[in-house]
Coordinates of C-alpha atoms in Angstrom, one line a residue:
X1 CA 6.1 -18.4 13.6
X2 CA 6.3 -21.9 12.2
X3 CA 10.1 -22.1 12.0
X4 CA 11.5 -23.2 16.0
X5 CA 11.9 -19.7 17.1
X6 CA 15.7 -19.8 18.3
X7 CA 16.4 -19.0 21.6
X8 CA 16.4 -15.6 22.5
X9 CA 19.7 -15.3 24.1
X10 CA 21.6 -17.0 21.2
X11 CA 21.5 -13.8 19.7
X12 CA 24.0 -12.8 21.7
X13 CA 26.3 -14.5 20.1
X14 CA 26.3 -11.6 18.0
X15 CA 28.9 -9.2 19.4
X16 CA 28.0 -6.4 17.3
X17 CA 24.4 -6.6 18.3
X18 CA 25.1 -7.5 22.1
X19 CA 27.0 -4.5 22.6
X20 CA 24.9 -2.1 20.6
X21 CA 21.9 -3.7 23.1
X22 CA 23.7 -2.8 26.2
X23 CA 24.7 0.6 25.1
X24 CA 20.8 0.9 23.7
X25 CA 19.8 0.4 27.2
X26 CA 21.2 3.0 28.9
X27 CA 20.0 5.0 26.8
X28 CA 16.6 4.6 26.4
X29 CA 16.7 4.6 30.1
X30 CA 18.1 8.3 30.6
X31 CA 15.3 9.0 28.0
X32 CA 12.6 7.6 30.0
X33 CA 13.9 9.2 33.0
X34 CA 14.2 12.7 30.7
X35 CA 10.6 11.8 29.7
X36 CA 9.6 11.8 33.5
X37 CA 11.1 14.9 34.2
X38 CA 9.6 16.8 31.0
X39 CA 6.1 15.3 31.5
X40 CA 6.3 16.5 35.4
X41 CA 8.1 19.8 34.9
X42 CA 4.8 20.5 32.5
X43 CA 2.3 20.0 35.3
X44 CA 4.3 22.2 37.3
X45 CA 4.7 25.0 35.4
X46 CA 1.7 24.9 33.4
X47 CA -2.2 24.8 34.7
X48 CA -3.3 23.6 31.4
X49 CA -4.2 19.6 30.6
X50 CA -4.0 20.1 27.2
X51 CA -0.2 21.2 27.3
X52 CA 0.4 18.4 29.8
X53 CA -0.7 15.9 27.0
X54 CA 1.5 18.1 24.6
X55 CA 4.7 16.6 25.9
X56 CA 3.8 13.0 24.8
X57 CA 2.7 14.9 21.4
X58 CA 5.7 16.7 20.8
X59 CA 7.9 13.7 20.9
X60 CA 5.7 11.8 18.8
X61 CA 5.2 14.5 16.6
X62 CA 9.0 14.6 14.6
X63 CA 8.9 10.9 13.9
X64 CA 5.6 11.2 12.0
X65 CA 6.7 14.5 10.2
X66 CA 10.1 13.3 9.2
X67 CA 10.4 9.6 9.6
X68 CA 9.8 9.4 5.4
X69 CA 12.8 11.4 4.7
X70 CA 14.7 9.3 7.1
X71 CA 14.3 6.3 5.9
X72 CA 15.3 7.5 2.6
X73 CA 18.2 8.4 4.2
X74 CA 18.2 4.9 5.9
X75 CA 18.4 3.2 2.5
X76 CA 20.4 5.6 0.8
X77 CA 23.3 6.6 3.1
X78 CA 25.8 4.2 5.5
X79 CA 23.4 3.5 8.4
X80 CA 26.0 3.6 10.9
X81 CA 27.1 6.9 10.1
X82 CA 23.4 8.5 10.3
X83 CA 23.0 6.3 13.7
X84 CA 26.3 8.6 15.0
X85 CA 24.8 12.1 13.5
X86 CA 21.1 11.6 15.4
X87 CA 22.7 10.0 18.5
X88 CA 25.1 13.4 18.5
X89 CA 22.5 15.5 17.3
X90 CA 20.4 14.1 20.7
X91 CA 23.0 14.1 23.1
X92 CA 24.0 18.3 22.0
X93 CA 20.2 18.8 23.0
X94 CA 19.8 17.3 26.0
X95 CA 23.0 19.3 27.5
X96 CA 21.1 22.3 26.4
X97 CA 17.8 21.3 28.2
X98 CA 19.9 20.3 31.7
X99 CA 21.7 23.9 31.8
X100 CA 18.3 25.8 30.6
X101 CA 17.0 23.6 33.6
X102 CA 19.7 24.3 36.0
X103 CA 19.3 27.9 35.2
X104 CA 15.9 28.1 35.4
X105 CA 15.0 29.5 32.2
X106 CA 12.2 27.5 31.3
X107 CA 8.9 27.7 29.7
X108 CA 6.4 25.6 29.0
X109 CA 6.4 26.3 24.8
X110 CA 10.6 26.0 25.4
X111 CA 9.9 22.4 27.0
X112 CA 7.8 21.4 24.3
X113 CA 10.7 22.7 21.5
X114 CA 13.4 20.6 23.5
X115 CA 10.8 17.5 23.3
X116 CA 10.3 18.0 19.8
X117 CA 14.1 18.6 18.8
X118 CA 15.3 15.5 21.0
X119 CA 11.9 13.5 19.2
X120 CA 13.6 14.8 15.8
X121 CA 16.3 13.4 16.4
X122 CA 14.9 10.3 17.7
X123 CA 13.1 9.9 14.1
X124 CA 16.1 10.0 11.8
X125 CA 17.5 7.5 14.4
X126 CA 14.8 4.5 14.1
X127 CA 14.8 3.6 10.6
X128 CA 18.4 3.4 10.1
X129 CA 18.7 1.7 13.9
X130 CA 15.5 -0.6 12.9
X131 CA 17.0 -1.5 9.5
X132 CA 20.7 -2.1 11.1
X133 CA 19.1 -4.8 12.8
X134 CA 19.4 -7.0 9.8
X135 CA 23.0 -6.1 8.8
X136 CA 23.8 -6.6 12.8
X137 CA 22.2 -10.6 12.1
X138 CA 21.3 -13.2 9.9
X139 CA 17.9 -12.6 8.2
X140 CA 16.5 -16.0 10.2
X141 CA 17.4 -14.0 13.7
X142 CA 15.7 -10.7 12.4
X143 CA 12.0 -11.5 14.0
X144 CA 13.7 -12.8 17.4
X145 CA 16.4 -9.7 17.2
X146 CA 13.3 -7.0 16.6
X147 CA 11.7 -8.9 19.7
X148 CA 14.8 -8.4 21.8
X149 CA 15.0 -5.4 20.8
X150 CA 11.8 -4.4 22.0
X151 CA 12.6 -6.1 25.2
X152 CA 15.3 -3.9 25.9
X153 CA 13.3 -0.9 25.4
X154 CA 10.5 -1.9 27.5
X155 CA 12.7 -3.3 30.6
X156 CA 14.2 0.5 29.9
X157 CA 10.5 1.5 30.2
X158 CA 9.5 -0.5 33.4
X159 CA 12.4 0.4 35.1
X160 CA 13.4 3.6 33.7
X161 CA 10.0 5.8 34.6
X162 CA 10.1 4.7 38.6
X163 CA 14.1 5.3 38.4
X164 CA 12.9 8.7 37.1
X165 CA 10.4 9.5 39.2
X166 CA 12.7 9.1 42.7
X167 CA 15.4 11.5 40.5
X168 CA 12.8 14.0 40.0
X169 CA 11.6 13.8 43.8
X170 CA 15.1 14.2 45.4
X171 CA 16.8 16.6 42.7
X172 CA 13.9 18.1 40.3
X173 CA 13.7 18.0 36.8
X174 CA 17.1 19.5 35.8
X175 CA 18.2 15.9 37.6
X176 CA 16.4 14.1 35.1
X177 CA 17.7 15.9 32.4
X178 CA 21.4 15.9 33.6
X179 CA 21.1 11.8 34.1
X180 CA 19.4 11.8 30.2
X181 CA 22.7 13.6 28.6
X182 CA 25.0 11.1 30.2
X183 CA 23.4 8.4 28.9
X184 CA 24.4 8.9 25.4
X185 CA 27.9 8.6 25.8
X186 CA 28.0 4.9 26.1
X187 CA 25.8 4.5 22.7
X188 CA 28.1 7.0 21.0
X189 CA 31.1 4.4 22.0
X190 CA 29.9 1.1 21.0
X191 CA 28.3 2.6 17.4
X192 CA 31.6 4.5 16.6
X193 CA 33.5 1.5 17.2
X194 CA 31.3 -0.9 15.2
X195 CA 33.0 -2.1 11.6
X196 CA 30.1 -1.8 9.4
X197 CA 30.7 -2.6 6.0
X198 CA 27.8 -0.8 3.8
X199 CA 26.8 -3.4 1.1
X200 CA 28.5 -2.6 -2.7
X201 CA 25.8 -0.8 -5.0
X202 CA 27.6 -0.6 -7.7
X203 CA 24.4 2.3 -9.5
X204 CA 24.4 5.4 -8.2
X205 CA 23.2 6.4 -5.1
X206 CA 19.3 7.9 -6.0
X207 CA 18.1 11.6 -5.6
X208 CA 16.5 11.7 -2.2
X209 CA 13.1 13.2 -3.6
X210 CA 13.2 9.7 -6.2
X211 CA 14.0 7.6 -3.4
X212 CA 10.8 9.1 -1.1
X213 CA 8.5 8.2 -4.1
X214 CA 9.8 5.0 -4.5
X215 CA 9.6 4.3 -0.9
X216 CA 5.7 5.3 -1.3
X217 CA 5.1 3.8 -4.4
X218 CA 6.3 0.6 -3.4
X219 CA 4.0 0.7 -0.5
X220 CA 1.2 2.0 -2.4
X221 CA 1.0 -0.6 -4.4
X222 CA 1.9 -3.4 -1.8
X223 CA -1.9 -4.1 0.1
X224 CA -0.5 -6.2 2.5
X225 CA 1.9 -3.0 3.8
X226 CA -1.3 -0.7 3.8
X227 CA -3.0 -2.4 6.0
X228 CA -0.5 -2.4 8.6
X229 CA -0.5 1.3 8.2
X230 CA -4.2 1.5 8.6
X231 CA -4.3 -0.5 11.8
X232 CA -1.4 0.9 13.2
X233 CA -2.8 4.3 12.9
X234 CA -5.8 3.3 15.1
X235 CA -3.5 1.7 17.5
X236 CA -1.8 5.1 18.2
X237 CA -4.6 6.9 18.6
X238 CA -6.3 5.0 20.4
X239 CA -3.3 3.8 22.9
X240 CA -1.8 6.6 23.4
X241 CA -4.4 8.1 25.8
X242 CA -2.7 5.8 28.7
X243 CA 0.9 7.6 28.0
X244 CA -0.7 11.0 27.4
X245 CA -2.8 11.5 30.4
X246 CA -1.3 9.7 33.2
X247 CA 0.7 12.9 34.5
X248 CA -2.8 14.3 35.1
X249 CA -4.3 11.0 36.7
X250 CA -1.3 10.6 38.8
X251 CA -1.8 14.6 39.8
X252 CA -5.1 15.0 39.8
X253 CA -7.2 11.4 40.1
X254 CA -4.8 9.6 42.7
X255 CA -3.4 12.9 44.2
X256 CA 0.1 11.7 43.8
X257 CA 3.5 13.2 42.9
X258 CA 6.2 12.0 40.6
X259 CA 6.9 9.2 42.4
X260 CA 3.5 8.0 42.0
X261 CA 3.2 9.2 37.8
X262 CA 6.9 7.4 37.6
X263 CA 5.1 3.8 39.3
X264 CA 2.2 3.7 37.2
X265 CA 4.6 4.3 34.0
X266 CA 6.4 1.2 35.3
X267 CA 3.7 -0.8 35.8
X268 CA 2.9 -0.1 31.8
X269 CA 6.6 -1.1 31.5
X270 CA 6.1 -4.4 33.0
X271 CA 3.1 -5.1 31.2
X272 CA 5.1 -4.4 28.1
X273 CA 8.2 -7.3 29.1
X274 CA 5.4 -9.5 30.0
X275 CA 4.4 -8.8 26.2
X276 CA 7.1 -9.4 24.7
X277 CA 7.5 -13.0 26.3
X278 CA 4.5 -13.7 25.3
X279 CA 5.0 -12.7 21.7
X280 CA 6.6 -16.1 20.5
X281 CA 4.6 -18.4 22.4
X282 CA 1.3 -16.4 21.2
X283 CA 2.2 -15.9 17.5
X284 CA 3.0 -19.6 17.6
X285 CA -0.6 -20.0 18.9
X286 CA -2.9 -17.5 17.2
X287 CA -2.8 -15.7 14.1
X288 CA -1.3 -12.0 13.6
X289 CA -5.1 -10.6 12.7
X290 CA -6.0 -12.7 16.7
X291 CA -3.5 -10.7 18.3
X292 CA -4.0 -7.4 16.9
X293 CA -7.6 -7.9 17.8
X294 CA -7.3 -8.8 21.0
X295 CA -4.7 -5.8 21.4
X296 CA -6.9 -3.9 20.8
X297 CA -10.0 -4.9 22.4
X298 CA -7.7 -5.6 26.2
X299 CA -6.5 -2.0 25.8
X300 CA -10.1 -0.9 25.4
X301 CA -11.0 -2.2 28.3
X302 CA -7.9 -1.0 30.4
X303 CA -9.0 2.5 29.1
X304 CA -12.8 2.1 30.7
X305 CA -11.2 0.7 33.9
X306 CA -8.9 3.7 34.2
X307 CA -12.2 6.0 33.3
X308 CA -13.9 5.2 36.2
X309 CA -10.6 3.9 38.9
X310 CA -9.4 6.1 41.4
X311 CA -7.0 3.8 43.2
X312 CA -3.7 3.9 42.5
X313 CA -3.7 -0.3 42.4
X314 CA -6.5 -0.2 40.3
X315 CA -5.1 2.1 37.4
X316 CA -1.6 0.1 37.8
X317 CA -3.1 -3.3 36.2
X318 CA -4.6 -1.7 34.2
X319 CA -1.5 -0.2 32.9
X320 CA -0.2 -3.5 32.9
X321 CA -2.7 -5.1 30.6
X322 CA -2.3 -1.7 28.3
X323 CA 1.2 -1.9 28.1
X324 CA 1.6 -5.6 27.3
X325 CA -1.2 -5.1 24.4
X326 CA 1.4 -1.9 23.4
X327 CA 4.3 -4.2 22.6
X328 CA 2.5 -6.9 21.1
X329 CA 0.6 -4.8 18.8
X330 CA 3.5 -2.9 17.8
X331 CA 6.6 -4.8 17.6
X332 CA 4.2 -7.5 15.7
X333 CA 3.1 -4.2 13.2
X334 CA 7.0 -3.9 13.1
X335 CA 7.7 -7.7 12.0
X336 CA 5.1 -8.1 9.5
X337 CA 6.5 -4.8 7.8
X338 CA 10.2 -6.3 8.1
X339 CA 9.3 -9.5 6.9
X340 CA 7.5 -8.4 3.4
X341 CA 9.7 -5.9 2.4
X342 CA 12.6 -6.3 0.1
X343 CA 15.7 -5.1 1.7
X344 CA 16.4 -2.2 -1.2
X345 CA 13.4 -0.7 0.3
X346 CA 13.0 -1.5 4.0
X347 CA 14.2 1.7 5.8
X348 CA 11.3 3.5 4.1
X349 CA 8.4 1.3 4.3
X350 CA 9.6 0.9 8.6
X351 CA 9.3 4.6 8.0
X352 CA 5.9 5.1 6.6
X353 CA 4.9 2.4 9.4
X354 CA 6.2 5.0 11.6
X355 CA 4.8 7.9 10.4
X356 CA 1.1 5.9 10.9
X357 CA 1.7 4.6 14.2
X358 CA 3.3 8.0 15.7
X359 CA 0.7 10.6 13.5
X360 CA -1.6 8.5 15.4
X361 CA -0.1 8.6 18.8
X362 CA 0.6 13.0 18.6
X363 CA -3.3 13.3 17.3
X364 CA -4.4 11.2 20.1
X365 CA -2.3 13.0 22.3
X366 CA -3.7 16.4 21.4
X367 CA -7.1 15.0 21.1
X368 CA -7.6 13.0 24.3
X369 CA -6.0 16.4 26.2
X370 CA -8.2 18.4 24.5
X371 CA -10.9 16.1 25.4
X372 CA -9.6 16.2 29.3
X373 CA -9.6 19.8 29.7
X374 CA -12.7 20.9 28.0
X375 CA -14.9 17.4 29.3
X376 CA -13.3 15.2 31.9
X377 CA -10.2 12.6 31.8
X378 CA -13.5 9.8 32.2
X379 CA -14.3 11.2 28.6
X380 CA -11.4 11.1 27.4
X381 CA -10.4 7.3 28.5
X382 CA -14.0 6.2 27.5
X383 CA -13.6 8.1 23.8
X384 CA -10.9 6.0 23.5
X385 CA -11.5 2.7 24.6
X386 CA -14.4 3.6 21.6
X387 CA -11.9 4.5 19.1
X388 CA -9.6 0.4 20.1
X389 CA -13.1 -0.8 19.8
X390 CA -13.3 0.5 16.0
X391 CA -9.8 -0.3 15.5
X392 CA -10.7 -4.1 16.5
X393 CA -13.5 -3.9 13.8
X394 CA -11.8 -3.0 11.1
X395 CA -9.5 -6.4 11.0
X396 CA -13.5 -7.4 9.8
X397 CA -12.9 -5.9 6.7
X398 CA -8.6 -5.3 6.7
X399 CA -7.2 -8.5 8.3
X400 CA -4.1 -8.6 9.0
X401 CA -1.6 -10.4 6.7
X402 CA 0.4 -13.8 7.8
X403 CA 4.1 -13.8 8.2
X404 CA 4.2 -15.5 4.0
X405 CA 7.5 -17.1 3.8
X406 CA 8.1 -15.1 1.0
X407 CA 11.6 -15.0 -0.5
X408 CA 12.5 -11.7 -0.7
X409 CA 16.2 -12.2 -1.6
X410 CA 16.9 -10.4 -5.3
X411 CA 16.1 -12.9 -7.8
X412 CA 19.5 -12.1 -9.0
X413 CA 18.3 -13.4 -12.9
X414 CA 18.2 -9.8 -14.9
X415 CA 21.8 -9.2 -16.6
X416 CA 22.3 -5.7 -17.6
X417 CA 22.1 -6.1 -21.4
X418 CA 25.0 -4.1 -23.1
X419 CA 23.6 -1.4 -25.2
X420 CA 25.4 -1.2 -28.6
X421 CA 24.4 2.6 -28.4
X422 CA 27.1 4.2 -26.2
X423 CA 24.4 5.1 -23.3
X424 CA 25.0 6.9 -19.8
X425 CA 23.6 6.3 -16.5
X426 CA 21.6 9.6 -17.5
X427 CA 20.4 8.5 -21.0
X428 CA 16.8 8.6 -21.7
X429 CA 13.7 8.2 -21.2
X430 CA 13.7 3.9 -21.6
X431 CA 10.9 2.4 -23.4
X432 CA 10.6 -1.7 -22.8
X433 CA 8.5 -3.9 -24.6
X434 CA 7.8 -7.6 -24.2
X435 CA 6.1 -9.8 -26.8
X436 CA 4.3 -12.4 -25.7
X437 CA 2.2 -15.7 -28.0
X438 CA -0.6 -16.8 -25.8
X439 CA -3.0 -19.5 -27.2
X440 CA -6.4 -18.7 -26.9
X441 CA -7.3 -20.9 -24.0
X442 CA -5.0 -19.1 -22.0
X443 CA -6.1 -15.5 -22.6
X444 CA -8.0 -15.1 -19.1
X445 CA -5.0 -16.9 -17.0
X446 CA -2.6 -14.7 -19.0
X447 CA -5.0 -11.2 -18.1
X448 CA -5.1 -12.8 -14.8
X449 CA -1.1 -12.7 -14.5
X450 CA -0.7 -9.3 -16.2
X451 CA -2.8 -7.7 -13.7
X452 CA -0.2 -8.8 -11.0
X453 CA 3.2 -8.0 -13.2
X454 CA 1.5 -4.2 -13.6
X455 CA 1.6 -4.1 -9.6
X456 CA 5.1 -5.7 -9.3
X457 CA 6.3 -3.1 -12.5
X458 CA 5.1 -0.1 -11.3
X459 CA 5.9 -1.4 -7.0
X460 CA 9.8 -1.6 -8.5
X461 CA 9.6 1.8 -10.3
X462 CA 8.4 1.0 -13.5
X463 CA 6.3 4.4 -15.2
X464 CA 3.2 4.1 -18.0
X465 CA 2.7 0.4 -17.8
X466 CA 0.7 -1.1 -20.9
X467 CA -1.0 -4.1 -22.6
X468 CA -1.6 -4.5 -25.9
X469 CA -3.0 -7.3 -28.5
X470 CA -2.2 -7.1 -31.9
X471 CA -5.5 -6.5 -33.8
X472 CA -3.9 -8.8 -36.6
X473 CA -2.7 -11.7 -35.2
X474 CA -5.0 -12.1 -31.5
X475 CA -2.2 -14.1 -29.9
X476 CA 0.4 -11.6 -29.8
X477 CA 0.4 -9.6 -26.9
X478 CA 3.0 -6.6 -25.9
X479 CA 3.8 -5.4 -22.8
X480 CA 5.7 -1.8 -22.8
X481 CA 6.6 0.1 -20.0
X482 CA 9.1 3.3 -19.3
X483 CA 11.9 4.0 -17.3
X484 CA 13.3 7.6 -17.0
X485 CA 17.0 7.0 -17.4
X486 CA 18.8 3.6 -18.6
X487 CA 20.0 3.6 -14.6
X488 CA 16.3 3.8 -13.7
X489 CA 15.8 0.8 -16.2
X490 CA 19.0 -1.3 -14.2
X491 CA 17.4 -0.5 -10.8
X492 CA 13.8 -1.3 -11.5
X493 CA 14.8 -4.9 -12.7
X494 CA 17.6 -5.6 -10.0
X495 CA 14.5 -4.6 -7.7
X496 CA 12.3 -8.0 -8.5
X497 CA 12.7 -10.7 -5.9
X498 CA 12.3 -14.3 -5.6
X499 CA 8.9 -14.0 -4.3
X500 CA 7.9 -12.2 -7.6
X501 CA 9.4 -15.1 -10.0
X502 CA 6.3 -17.7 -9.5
X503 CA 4.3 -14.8 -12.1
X504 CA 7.6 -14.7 -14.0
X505 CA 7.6 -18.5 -14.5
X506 CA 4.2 -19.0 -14.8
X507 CA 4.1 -16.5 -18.4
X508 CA 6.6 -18.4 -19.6
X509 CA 5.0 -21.4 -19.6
X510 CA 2.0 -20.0 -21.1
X511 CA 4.6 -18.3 -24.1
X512 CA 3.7 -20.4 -26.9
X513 CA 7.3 -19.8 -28.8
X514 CA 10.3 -21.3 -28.1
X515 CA 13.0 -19.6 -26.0
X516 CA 12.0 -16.3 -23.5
X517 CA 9.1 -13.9 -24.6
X518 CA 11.3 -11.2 -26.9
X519 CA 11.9 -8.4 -25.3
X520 CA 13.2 -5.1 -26.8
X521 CA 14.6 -2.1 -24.9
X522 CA 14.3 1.5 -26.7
X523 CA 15.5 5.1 -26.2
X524 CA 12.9 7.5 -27.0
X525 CA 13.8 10.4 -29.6
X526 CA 12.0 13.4 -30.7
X527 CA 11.8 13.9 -34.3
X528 CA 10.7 17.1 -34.0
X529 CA 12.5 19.6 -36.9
X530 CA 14.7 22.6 -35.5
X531 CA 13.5 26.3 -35.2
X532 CA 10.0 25.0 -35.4
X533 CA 7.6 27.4 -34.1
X534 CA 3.5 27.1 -34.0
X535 CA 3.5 29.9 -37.4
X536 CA 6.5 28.3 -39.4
X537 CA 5.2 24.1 -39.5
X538 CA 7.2 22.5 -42.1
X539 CA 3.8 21.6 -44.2
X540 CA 2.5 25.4 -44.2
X541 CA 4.3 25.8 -47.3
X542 CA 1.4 24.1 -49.9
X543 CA -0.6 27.0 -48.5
X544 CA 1.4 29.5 -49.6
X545 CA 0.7 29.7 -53.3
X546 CA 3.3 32.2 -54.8

């Protein structure tokens, strides 16, 4: 960051955000200690590694399936509302995994449906909880508040696994579980009481299938966003081994019980505070493509280390270096993604973000347990400390970008024009066309620009985008694009933002007219006759000769 980064505890001042914290705290810790029971219960009621490794999958699993629609949802709907339905939705579960566990009911395919119903609800939680971040503080706070965030949750993580692991020793796993359901009650509290006032849209909330594919075109065409999602795939994969197949180093390398599993978890929780101290001072130091690197290539060597350690002290720093490479890689993934994304659109590109990082983290999990049971847990850590190496390669060719400062307030200049045809939100489709007189001289600069308004146009929503020169006079160039409805049209130009206004300034100047480039909006209509089939065309009748 180049900006002082303000203190972290001034963000406290924020009462909304200090509260929600707290609350946040107890409960990720009652899901860390629920993680420590499920993860143990597995290895006791099931011989196989591969299901071991299943737990971490199945709570990974949800957030990559459905984090897309959530963040739809995220952006579409009042976030504080959905934060209450998913922390509800959670809480109903875990009750019904403590009494299954009191009464001794279950197996190891139930487990892993409880996981994966408590992970679901867990994914339609983060975007909405990610994106409230910035309506919980001022945009200049968001990149300290996403690192406090992840402070919280990995103090949670430190402390929460060893917490879990003396719960599971002295009362079992239905212990664990019992602790886990209380934990949401304070969360509940503090969210239900919070006065969120949902910004005023005054369109039309969108269809939830158009708002997915304009969450993925936007990323599609934003580079920048892709490669996060490329490297933050590799992360998962390759990180994930630690988390997946330390109940079966604990058990089976070091001989330990869950005391031992719920001491090496903390010592990845330290490591990850130590992380996210670090993360200012660091980003202030190196550049985000540095960091991920060396994220990646310290894990890889944590991973050999644990391949060939069997002392408990050992494997524990390495599990420190892992987990401090954890939050820096991730919560930096998480700030780039925040800071170059318009706010319209945010939920859904943390989403897709997601969905990379955790698809990455449930096919490690699967893989490196499938590795483990039909090789050896060596194979498995050395496969992939290889896959972090590749992952640190790849910033060769996809570096990471900087944190721009780009401005990506609404450029607030488009002014709904007032259609002298009495149109509805639903009226359409929308045809646009802007004429542009470019000298000459300019041609390549003006090809130059175009190519980059084509990528803003169709990012913001924009469908069949063209150029065209008039074949009589050279200089005149139009540019036409559709909308589907005239409330498409509205939303795809309140979309542009200040960071997109250099290429909108930049083809003015080159306009060789006075005033703005002309632009005309049309509504396309089909002149096609009534009644007309394929047999009866209008023009059949000259070949009828009576």
């Amino acid at each position: 960051m180049n900006k002082a980064t303000p203190s972290l505890f001034a963000l406290f001042a924020h009462t909304t955000f200090r509260n929600i914290w707290f609350a946040s705290i107890a409960s990720n810790l009652g899901t860390n200690i629920q993680n420590v029971g499920a993860a143990w219960m597995m290895t006791s009621i099931s011989n196989s590694e591969s299901m071991v490794a299943l737990v971490q999958a199945s709570t990974t699993l949800p957030v990559m399936l459905f984090a897309l629609v959530a963040g739809a949802i995220a952006d579409s709907f009042d976030r504080r509302r959905v934060i209450l339905a998913a922390q509800g939705f959670m809480f109903a579960v875990s009750v019904a995994l403590a009494l299954a566990a009191i009464a001794g009911v279950i197996t190891p395919w139930m487990l892993l449906a409880f996981t994966f119903l408590i992970g679901s609800g867990n994914a339609l939680n983060n975007p909405s909880w990610q994106a409230a971040v910035g309506d919980m503080v001022p945009r200049s706070d968001v990149p300290g508040a996403v690192t406090v965030n992840s402070v919280g949750f990995n103090i949670t993580r430190s402390v929460g696994p060893a917490v879990g692991g003396t719960i599971v020793a002295i009362g079992g796993a239905a212990a664990a579980f019992v602790v886990n359901a209380l934990s949401y009650l304070g969360l509940l509290t503090v969210v239900f009481r919070w006065k969120f006032v949902p910004p005023e849209n005054p369109l039309p909330r969108e269809k939830m299938t158009t708002a997915i594919g304009a969450g993925l075109r936007y990323v599609f065409m934003s580079p920048n966003i892709l490669k996060v999602l490329l490297r933050a795939f590799l992360f998962g994969l390759a990180t994930v081994s630690a988390l997946a197949l330390l109940p079966l180093v604990a058990r089976d390398v070091i001989d330990g019980g869950p005391q031992t599993f719920g001491i090496m978890l903390g010592a990845f929780g330290i490591g990850a505070i130590g992380g996210a101290f670090a993360n200012a001072r660091l980003r202030a130091a190196l550049s985000n493509e540095a960091i991920i690197r060396a994220a990646f290539l310290v894990f890889g060597a944590s991973a050999v280390v644990m391949s060939l350690s069997t002392s408990l002290i050992i494997d524990c720093l390495a599990l420190f270096f892992a987990g401090a490479c954890w939050v820096m890689a991730l919560s930096l993934f998480n700030t780039v993604v925040q800071l170059t994304t318009p706010r319209w659109v945010v939920g859904r590109a943390l989403s897709l973000y997601q969905t990379a990082a955790f698809g990455g983290m449930a096919g490690g999990s699967w893989l490196w347990g499938y590795v483990a049971e039909n090789l050896t847990i060596t194979h498995a850590f050395l496969a992939a400390a290889g896959v972090a190496a590749f992952g640190a390669a790849v910033g060769f060719v996809f570096k990471m970008p900087a944190f721009e400062s780009l401005n990506l307030d609404p450029l607030n200049r488009f002014r709904t024009p007032e259609p002298a045809l009495g149109l509805v939100a639903r009226s359409g489709p929308i045809v646009v066309e802007t004429r542009f007189v470019i000298a000459g001289e300019d041609t390549q600069e003006f090809l130059r620009l175009m190519v980059e308004r084509r990528r803003i146009r169709l990012r913001d929503g924009a469908r069949k985008w063209a150029l065209m020169r008039d074949i009589e006079e050279p200089d005149v160039w139009f540019e036409t694009y559709h909308a589907p409805t005239w409330v498409d049209y509205v939303r795809h130009n309140q979309r542009r933002t200040q960071a997109d206004a250099d290429n909108l300034d930049r083809l003015r100047e080159l306009h060789q007219e006075d005033g703005m480039p002309r632009v005309r909006r049309m509504i396309e209509r089909q002149a096609i006759p009534p009644r007309d089939t394929i047999f009866n065309r209008p023009y059949d009748a000259h070949h009828h000769h009576h």
